[in-house]
Structures are given as structure tokens and as C-alpha cells.
JSON list of C-alpha atoms and ligand atoms in Angstrom, two decimals:
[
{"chain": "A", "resi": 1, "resn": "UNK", "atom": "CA", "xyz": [-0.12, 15.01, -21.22]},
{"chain": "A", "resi": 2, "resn": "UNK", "atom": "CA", "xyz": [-2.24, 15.45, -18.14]},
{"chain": "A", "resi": 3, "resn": "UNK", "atom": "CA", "xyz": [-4.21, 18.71, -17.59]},
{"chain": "A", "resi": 4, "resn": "UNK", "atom": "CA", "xyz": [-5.32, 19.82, -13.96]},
{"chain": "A", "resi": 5, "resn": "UNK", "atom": "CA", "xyz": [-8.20, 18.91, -14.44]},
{"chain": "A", "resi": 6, "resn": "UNK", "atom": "CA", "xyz": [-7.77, 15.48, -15.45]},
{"chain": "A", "resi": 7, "resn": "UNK", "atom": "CA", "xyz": [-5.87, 14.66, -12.49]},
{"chain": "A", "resi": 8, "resn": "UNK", "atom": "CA", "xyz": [-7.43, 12.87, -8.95]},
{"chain": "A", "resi": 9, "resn": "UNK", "atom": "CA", "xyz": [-5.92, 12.79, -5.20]},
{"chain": "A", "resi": 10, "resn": "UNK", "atom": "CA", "xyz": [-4.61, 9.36, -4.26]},
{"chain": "A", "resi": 11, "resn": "UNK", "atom": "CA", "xyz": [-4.91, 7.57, -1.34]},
{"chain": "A", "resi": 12, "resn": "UNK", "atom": "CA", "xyz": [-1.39, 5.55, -0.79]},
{"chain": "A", "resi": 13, "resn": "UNK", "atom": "CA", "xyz": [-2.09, 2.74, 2.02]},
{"chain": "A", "resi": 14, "resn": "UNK", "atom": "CA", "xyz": [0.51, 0.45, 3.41]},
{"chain": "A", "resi": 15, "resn": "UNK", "atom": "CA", "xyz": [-0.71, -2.77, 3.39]},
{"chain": "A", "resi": 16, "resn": "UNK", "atom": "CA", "xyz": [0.48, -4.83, 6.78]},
{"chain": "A", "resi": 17, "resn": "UNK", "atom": "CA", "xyz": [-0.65, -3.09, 9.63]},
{"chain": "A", "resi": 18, "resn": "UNK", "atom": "CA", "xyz": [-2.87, -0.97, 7.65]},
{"chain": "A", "resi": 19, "resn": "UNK", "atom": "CA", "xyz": [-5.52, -3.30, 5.26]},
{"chain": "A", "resi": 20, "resn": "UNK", "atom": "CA", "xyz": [-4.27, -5.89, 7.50]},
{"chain": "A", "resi": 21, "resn": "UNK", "atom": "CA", "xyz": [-3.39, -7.14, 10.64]},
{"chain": "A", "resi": 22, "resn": "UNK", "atom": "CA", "xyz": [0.78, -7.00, 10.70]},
{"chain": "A", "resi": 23, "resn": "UNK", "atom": "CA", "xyz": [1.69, -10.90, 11.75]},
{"chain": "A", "resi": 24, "resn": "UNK", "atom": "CA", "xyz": [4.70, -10.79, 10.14]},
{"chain": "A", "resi": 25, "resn": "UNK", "atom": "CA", "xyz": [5.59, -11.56, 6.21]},
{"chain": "A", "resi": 26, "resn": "UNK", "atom": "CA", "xyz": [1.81, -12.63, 6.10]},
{"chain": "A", "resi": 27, "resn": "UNK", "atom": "CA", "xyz": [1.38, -14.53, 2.48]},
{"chain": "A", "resi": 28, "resn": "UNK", "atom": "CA", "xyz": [-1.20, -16.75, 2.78]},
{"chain": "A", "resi": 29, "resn": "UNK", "atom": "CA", "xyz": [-4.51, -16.17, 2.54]},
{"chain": "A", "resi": 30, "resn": "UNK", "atom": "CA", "xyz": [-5.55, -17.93, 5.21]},
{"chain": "A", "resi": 31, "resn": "UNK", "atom": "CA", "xyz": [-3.27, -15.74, 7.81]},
{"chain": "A", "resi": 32, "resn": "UNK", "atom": "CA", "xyz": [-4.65, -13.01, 6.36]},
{"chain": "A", "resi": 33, "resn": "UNK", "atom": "CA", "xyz": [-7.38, -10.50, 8.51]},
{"chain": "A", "resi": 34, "resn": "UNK", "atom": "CA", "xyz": [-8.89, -7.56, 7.32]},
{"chain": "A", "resi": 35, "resn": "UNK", "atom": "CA", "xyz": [-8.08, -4.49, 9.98]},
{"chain": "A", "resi": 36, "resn": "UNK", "atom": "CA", "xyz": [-11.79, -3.21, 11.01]},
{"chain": "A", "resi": 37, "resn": "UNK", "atom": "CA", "xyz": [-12.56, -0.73, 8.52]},
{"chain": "A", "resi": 38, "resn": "UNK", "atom": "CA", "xyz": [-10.04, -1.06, 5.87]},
{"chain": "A", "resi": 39, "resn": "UNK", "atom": "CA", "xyz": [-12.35, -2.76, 3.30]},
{"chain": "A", "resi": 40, "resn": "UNK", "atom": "CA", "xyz": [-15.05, 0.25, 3.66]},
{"chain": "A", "resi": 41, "resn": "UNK", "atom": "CA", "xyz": [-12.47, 2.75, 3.38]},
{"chain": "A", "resi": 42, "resn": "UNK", "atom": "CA", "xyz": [-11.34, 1.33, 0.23]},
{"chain": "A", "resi": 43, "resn": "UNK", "atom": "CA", "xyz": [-15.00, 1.98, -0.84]},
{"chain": "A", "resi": 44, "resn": "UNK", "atom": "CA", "xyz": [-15.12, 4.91, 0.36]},
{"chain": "A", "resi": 45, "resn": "UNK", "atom": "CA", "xyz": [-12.60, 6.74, -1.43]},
{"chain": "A", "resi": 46, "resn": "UNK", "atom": "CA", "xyz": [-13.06, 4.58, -4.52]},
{"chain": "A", "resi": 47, "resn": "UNK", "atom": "CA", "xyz": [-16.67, 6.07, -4.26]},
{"chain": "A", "resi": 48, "resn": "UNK", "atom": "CA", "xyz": [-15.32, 9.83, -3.96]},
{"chain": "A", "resi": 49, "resn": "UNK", "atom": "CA", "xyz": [-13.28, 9.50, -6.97]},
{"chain": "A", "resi": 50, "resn": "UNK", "atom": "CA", "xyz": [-9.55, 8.90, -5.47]},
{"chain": "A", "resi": 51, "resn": "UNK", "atom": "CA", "xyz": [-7.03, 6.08, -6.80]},
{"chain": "A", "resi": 52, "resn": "UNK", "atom": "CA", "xyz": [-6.20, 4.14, -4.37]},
{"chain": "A", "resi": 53, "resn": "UNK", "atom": "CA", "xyz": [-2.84, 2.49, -4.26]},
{"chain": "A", "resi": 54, "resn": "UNK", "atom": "CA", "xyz": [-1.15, -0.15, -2.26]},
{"chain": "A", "resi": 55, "resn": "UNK", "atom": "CA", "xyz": [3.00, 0.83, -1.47]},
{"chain": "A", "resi": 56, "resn": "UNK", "atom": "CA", "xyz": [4.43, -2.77, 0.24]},
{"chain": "A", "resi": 57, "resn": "UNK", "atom": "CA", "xyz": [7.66, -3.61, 1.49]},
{"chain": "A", "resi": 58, "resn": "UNK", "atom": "CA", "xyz": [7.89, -7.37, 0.51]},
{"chain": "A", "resi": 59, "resn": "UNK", "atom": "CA", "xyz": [11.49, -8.15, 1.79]},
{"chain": "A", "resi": 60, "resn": "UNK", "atom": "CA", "xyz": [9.72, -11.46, 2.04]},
{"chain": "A", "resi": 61, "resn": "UNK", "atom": "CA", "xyz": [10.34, -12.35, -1.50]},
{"chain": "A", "resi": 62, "resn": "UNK", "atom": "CA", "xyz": [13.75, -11.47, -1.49]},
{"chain": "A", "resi": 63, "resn": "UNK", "atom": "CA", "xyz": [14.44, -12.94, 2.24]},
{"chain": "A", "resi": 64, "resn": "UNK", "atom": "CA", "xyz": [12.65, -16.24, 0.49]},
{"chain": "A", "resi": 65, "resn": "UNK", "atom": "CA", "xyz": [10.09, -16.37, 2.97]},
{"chain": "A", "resi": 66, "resn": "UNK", "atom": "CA", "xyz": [7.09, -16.99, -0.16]},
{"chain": "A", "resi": 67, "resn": "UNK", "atom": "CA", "xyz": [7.62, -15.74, -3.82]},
{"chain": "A", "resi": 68, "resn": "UNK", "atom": "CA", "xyz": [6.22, -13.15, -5.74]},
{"chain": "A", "resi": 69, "resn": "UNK", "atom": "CA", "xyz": [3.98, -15.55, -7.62]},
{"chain": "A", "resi": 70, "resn": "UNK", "atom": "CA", "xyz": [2.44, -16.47, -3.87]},
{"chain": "A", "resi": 71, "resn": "UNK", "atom": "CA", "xyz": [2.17, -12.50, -3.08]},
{"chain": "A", "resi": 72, "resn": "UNK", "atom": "CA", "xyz": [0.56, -12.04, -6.46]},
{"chain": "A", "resi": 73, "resn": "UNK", "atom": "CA", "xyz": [-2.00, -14.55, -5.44]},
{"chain": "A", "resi": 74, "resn": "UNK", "atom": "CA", "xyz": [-2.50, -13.07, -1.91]},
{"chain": "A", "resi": 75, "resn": "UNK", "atom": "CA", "xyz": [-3.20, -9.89, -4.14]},
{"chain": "A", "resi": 76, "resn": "UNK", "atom": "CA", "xyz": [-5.72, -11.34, -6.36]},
{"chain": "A", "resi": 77, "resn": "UNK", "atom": "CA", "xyz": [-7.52, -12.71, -3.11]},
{"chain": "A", "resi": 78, "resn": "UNK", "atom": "CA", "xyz": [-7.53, -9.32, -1.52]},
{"chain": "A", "resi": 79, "resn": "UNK", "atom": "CA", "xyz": [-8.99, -8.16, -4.91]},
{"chain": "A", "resi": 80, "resn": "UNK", "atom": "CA", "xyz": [-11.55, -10.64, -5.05]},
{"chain": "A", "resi": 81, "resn": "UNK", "atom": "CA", "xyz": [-12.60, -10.18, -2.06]},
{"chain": "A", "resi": 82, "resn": "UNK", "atom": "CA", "xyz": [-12.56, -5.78, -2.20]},
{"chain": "A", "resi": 83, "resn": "UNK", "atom": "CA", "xyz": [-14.91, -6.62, -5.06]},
{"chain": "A", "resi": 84, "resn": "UNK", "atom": "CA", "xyz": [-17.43, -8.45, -2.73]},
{"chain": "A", "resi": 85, "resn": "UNK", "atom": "CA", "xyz": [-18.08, -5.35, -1.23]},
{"chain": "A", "resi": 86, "resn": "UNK", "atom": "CA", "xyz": [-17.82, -3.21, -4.20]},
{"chain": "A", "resi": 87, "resn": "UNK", "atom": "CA", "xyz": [-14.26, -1.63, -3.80]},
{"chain": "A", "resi": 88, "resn": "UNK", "atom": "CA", "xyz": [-11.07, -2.10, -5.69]},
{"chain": "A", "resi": 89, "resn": "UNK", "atom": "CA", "xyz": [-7.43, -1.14, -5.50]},
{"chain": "A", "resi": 90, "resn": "UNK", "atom": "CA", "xyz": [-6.05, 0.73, -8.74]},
{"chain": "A", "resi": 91, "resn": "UNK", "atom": "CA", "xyz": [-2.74, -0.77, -8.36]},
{"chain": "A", "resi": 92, "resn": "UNK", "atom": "CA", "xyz": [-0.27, -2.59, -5.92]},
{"chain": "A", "resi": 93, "resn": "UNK", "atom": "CA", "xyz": [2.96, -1.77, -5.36]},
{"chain": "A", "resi": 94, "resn": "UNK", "atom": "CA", "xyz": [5.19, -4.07, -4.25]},
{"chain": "A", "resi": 95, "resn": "UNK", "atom": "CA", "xyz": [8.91, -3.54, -3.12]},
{"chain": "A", "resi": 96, "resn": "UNK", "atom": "CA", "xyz": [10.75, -6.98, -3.09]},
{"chain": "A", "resi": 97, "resn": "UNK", "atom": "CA", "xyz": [14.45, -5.99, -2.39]},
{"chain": "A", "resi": 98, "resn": "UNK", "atom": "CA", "xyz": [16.42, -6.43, 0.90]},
{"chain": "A", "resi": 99, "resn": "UNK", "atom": "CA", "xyz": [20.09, -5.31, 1.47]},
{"chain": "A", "resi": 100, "resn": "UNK", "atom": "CA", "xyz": [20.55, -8.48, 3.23]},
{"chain": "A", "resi": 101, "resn": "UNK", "atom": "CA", "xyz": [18.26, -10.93, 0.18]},
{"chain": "A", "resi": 102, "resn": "UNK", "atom": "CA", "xyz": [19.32, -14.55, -0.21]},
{"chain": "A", "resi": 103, "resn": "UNK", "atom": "CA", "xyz": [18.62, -14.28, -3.87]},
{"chain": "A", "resi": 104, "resn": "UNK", "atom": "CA", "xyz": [21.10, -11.70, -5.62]},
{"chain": "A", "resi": 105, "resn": "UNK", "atom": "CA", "xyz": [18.27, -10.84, -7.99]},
{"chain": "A", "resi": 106, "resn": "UNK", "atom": "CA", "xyz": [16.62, -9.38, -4.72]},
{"chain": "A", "resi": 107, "resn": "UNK", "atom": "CA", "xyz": [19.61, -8.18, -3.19]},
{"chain": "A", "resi": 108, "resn": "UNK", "atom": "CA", "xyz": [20.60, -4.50, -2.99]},
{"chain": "A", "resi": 109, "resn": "UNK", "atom": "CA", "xyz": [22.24, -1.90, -0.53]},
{"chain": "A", "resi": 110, "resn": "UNK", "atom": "CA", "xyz": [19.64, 0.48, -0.60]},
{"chain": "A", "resi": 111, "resn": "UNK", "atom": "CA", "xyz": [16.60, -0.45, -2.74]},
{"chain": "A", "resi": 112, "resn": "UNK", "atom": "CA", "xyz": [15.12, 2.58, -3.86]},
{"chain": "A", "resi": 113, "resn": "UNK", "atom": "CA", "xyz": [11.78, 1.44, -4.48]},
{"chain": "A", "resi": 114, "resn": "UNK", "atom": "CA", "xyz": [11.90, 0.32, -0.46]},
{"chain": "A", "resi": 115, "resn": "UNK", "atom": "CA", "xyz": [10.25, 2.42, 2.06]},
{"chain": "A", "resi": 116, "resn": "UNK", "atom": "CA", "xyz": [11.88, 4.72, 3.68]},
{"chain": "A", "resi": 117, "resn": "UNK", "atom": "CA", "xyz": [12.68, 5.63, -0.07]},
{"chain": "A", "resi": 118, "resn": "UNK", "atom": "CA", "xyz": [9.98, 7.21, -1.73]},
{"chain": "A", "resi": 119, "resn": "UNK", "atom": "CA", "xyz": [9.99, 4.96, -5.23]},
{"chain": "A", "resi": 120, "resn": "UNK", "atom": "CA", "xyz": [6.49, 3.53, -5.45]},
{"chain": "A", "resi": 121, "resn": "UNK", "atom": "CA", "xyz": [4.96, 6.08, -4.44]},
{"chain": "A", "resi": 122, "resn": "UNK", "atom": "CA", "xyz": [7.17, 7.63, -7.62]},
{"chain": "A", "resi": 123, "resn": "UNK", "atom": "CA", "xyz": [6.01, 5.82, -9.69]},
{"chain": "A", "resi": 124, "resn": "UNK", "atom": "CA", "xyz": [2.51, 5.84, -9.50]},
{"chain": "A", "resi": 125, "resn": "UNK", "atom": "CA", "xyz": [2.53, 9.34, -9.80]},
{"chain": "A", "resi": 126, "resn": "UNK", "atom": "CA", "xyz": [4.93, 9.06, -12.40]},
{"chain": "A", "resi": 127, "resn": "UNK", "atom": "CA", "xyz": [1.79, 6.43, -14.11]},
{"chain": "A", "resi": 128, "resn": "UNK", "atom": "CA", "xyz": [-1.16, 7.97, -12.90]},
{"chain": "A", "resi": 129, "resn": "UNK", "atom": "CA", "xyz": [-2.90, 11.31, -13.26]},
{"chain": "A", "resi": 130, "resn": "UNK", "atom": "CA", "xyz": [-2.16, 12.08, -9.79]},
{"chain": "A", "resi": 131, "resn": "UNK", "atom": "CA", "xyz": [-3.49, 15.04, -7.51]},
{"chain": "A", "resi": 132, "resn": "UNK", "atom": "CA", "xyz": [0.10, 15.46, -5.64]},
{"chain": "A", "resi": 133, "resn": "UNK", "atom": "CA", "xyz": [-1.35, 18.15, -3.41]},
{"chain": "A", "resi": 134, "resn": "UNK", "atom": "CA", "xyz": [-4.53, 16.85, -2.21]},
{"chain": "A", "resi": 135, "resn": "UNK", "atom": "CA", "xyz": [-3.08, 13.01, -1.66]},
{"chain": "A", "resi": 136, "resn": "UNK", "atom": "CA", "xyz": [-2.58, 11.01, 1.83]},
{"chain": "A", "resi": 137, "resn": "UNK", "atom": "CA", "xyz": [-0.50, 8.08, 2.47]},
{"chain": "A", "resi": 138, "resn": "UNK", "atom": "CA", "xyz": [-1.66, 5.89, 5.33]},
{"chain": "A", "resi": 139, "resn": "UNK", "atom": "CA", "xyz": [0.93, 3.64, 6.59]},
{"chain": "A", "resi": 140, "resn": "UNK", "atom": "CA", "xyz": [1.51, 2.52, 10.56]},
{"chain": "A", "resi": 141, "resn": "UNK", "atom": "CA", "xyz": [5.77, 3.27, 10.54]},
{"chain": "A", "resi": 142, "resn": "UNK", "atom": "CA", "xyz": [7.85, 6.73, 10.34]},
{"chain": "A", "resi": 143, "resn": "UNK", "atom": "CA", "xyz": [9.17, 4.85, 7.60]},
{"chain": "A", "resi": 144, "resn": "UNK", "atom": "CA", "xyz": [5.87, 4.74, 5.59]},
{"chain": "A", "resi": 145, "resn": "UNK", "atom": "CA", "xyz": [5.63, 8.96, 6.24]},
{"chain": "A", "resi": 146, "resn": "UNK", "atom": "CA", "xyz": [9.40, 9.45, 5.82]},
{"chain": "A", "resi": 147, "resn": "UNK", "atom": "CA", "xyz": [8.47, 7.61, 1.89]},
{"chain": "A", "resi": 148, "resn": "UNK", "atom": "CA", "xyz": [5.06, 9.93, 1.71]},
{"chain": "A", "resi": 149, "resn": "UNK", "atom": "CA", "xyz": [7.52, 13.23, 2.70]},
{"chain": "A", "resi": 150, "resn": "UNK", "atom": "CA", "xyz": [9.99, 12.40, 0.28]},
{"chain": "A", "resi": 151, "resn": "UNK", "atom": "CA", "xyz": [7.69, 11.98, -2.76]},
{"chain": "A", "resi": 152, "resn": "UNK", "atom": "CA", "xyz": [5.94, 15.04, -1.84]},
{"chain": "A", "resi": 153, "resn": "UNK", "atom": "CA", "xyz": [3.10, 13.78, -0.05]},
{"chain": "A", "resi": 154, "resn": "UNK", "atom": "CA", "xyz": [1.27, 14.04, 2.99]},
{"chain": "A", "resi": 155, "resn": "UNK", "atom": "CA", "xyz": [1.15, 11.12, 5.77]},
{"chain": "A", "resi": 156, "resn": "UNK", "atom": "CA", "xyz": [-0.67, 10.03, 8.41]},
{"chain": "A", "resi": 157, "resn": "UNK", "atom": "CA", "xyz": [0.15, 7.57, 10.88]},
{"chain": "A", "resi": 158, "resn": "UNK", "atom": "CA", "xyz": [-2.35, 4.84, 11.77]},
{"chain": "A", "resi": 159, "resn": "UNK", "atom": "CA", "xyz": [-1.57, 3.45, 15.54]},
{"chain": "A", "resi": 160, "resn": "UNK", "atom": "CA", "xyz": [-4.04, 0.71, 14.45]},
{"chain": "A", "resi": 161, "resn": "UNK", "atom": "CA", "xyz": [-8.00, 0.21, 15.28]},
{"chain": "A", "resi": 162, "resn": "UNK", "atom": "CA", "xyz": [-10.48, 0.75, 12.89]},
{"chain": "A", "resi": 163, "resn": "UNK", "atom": "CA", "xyz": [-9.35, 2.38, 9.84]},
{"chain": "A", "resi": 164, "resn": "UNK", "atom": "CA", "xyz": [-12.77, 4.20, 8.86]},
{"chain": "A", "resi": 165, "resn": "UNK", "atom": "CA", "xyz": [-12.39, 5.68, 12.41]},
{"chain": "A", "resi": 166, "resn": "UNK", "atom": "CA", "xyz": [-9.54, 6.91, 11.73]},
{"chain": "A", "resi": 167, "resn": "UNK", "atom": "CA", "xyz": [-10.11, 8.40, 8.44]},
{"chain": "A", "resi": 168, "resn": "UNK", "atom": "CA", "xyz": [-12.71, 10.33, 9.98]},
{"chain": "A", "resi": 169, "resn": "UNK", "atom": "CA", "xyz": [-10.95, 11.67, 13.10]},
{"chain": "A", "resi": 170, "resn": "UNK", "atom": "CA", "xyz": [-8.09, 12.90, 10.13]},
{"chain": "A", "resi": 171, "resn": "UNK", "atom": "CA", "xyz": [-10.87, 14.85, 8.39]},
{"chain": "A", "resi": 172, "resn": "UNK", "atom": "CA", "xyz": [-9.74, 12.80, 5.61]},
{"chain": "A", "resi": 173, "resn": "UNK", "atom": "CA", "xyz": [-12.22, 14.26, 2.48]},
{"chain": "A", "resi": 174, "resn": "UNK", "atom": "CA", "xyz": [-13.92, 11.23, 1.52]},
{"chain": "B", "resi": 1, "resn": "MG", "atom": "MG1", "xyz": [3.06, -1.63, 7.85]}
]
């Protein structure tokens, strides 16, 4: 049981395109680049009391591209490296399925838990004492706001930049 009270907004990024630069299935950390901004607004709204969640599409893993154990690790960088600059992310969510997978463990018409479908944004409010009202979702695609609509949050489309920028020209309350 959650009261009111208990409960926080949530800040819902997409992660390629949004933390970082989009060059396609990225999974290494050494293709990986911070978007200007990104890290600090992590902080930012770590520091004003949100959760902060990651929602990724990682067809990826199910196209065979790099495995979840190699995402995991890309993860663990990202987190290592948030910490350096004293922010963290409450939890990724990660969204491995692809209609068209190799692997049939991956495969599936319509994975739910793939954006434009709303489920991991679901579930973390289904797992976390969740504002619903005062929450954002950040992502750079319709389909990342389509996901945000459907779950009953609000979304706002970054056309890239700097992130804290952006944030601010949103009126974003951090
Ligand atoms: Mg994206």
C-alpha cells in the first residue's frame, strides 16, 4: 500500500538518442557518448527527489546484434560512470523482443513491453511509488510519446542538443 504522500514524479528517459548519442544498436562502451547534458539532468532530478527510469527498446538482443549480458554491462558502465558525478538511475528497463528476432525466445508479434506499447513504463509504476500525474517521459520518437500516452503519462520530444537545455525550455520542475 502506497499513500499519496509516499509517492514521487518520475522522469522516464529513452536511452539512445536521449542519454546518448543514437549510432545505432550502440553496446559497447567504447561507442558510447554522453548527449550534452544528459548526465546533469540525471542529477538534477535525482537531486529534486524524482525516480528516474530508463524505458529501452533493445531489439538488439533479440536481432543478435550483442546479448543481454553485454547490455547489462553497458548498463553498469553508464552507472559507474552517473556515480562519478553523483547521479544514478533507479532502474533500467529494457525491452529485448522483435517480431522479426532470430532467437524464438526473443521473438514475438507484438511485444508488449516494446515501445510504442506502453509496458515498461507499466511496470515501473506498477513497482514504484509513482507520481502518475506529475511524471515526464523524454524520448526522441512519436513512438517513445505514443508509450508515455498510453501508460498515462506525459511526453516530450527531444529533437536532440543539450538535454539540460531542453529540460529548461520545457519548464520541466527540477
Ligand atoms: Mg531513442
Amino acid at each position: 500500500m502506497t499513500s499519496q504522500s509516499q509517492t514521487r514524479p518520475a522522469l522516464f528517459l529513452d536511452r539512445d538518442g536521449v542519454l546518448n548519442e543514437d549510432r545505432g544498436y550502440v553496446s559497447r562502451w567504447e561507442d558510447f557518448r554522453w548527449i550534452p547534458g544528459a548526465r546533469e539532468t540525471v542529477a538534477a532530478f535525482n537531486r529534486a527527489g524524482w525516480l528516474v527510469f530508463v524505458v529501452t527498446n533493445q531489439s538488439g538482443v533479440g536481432r543478435g546484434y550483442y546479448t543481454e549480458d553485454d547490455m547489462h554491462a553497458l548498463h553498469r558502465r553508464m552507472a559507474q560512470d552517473l556515480a562519478s558525478v553523483g547521479a544514478h538511475i533507479d532502474a533500467f528497463y529494457f525491452a529485448p523482443h522483435h517480431p522479426e528476432a532470430a532467437s524464438e525466445t526473443y521473438r514475438h508479434p507484438d511485444p508488449p513491453d516494446r515501445k510504442p506499447n506502453p509496458g515498461m513504463i507499466l511496470r515501473a509504476l506498477a513497482e514504484w511509488p509513482v507520481d502518475r500525474d506529475r511524471s515526464v517521459m523524454i524520448g526522441d520518437k512519436p513512438s517513445d510519446l505514443e508509450a508515455a500516452t498510453r501508460a498515462g503519462i506525459r511526453g516530450a520530444l527531444f529533437p536532440g542538443g543539450d538535454l539540460s537545455r531542453f529540460v529548461a525550455d520545457q519548464r520541466l520542475p527540477t
